[in-house]
Tab-separated table of C-alpha atoms and ligand atoms in Angstrom:
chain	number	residue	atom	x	y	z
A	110	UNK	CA	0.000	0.000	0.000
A	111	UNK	CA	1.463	3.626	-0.566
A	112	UNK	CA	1.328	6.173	1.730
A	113	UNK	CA	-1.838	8.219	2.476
A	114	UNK	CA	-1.190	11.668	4.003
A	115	UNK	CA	-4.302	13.394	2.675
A	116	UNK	CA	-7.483	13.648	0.965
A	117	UNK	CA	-8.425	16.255	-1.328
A	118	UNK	CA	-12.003	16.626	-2.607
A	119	UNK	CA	-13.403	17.163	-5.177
A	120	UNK	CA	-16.957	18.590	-7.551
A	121	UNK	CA	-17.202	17.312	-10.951
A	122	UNK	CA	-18.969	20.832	-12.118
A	123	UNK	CA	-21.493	18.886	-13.814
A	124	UNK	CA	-25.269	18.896	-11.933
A	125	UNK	CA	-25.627	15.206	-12.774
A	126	UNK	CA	-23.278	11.961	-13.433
A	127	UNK	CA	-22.203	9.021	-11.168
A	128	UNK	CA	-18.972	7.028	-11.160
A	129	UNK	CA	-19.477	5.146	-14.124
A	130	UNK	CA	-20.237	8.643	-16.462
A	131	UNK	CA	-17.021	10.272	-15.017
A	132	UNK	CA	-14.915	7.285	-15.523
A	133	UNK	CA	-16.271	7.581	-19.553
A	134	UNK	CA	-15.403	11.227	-19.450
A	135	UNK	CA	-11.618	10.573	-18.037
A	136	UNK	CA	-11.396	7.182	-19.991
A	137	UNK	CA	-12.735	8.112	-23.167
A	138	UNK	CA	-12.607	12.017	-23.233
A	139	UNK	CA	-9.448	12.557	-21.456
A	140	UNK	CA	-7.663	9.051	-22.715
A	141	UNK	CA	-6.725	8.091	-18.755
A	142	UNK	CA	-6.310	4.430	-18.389
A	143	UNK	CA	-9.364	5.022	-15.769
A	144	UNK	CA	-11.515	7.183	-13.608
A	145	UNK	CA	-9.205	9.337	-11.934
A	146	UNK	CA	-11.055	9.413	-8.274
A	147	UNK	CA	-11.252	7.248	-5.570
A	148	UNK	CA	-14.815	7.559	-5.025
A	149	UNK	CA	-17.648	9.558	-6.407
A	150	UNK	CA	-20.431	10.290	-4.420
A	151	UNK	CA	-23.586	10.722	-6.603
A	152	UNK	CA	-26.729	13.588	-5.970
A	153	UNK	CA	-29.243	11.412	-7.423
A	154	UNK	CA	-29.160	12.127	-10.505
A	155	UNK	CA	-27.241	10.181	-12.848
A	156	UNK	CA	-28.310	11.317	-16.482
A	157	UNK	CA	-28.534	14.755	-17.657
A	158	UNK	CA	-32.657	14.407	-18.258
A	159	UNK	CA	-32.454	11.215	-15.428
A	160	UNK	CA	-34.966	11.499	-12.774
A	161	UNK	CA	-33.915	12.347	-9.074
A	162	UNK	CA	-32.919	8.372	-7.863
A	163	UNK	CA	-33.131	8.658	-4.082
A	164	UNK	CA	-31.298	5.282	-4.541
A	165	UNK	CA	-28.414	7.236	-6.474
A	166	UNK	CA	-28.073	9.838	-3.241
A	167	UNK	CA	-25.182	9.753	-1.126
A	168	UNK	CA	-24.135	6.131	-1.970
A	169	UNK	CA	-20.362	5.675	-1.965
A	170	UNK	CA	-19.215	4.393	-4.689
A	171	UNK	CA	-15.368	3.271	-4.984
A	172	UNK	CA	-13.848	2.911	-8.265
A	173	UNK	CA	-10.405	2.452	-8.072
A	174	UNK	CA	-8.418	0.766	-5.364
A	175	UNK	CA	-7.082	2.984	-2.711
A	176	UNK	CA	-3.724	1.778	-3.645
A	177	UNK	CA	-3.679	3.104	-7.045
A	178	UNK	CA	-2.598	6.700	-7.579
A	179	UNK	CA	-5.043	8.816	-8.792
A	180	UNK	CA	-5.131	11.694	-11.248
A	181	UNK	CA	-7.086	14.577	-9.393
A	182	UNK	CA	-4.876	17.058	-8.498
A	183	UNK	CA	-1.166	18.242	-10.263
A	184	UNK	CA	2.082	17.109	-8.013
A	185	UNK	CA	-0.451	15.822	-5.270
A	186	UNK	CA	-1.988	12.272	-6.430
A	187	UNK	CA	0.966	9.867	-5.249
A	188	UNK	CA	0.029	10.543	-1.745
A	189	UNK	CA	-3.406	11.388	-1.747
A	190	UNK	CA	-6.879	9.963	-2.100
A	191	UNK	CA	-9.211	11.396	-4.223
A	192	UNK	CA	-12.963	12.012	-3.603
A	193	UNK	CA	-15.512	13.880	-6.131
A	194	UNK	CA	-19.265	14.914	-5.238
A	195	UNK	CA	-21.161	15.109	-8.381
A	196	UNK	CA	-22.120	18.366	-8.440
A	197	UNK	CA	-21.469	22.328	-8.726
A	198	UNK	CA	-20.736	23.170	-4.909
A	199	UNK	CA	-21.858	26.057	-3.504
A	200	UNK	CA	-24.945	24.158	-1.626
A	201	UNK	CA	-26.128	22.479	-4.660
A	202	UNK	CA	-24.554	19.069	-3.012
A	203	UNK	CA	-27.730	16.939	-1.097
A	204	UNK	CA	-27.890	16.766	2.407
A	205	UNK	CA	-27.526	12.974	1.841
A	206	UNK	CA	-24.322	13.568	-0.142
A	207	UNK	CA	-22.419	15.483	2.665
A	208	UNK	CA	-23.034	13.467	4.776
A	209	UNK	CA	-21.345	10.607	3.464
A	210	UNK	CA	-19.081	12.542	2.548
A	211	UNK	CA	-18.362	13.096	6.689
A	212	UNK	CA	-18.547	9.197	7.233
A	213	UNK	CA	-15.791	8.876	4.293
A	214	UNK	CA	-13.556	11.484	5.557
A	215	UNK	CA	-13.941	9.938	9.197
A	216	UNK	CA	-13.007	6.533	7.838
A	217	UNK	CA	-10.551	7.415	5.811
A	218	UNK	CA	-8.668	9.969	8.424
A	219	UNK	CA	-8.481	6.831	11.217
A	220	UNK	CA	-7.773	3.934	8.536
A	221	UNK	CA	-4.527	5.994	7.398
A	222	UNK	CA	-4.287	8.380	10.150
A	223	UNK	CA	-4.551	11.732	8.682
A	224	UNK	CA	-4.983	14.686	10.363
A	225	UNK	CA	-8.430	16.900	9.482
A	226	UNK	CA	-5.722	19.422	9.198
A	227	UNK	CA	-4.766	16.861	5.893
A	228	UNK	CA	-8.192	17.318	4.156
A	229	UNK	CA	-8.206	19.760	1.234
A	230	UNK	CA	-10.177	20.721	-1.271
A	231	UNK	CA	-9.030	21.000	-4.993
A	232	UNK	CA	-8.861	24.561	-4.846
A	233	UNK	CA	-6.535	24.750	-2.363
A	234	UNK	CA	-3.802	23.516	-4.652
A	235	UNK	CA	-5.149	24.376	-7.911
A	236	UNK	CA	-5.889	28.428	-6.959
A	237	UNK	CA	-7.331	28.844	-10.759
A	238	UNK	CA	-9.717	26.767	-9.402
A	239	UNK	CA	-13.169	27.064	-7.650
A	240	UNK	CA	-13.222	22.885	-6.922
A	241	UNK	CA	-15.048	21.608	-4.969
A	242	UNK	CA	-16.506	24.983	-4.744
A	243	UNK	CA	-16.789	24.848	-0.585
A	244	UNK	CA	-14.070	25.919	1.811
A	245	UNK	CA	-12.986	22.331	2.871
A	246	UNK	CA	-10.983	23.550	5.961
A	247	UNK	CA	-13.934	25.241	6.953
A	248	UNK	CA	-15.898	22.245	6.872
A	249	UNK	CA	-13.649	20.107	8.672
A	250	UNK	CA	-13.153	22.509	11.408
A	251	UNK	CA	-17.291	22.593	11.704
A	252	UNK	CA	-18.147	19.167	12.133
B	280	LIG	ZN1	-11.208	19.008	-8.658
């Protein structure tokens, strides 16, 4: 296993989508070898004209194993696990969504003991950037 010293999250700016429509988009639009996340987290809505899935809410979905690298975030993806909430941030994300998104983090923080002080978002790497469009730190330090 390589070493985990932080998660960075992610949005994948898109108001639907689910693992298997972001792995197409890095597979076949980007020509990646596969998705480039850990895990999405889906809003229920997995098709652009799709009806809201309560079933597709908040479910964790893994996609590659934790000891592949991912490709997420420039000069960080050795070390790092990657996590993307379908959707635009800025409170679009479900309730549903976040919090599995706190269960993840949790998880994830004791299974490779990072710190919360370890959990980014994109955007704090990638400063061109408004991903995951939510001050991660911020969220961390509130619960
Ligand atoms: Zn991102």
């Amino acid at each position: 296993m390589r070493q985990i010293t932080q998660l960075i999250i992610h949005c994948s700016a898109s108001a639907w989508g689910n693992a298997a429509v972001i792995r197409d988009w890095h597979v076949n639009g980007n020509g990646w070898d596969d998705i480039g996340y850990h895990y999405v987290i889906p809003n229920g809505r997995t098709a652009a004209r799709a009806d809201y899935d309560p079933a597709w809410d908040g479910i964790d979905h893994r996609r590659v194993a934790l000891s592949v690298e991912g490709a997420h975030a420039r000069g960080q993806n050795h070390d790092s696990i990657g996590i993307c909430l379908i959707g635009e941030g800025d409170g679009l994300f479900t309730p549903r969504q976040i919090t599995t998104l706190t269960g993840l983090v949790d998880v994830m923080c004791t299974a490779f003991q990072v710190p919360p002080t370890r959990v980014f978002g994109h955007r704090d790497y990638d400063r061109g950037k408004s991903c995951p469009g939510f001050d991660v730190a911020a969220w961390v330090r509130g619960g």
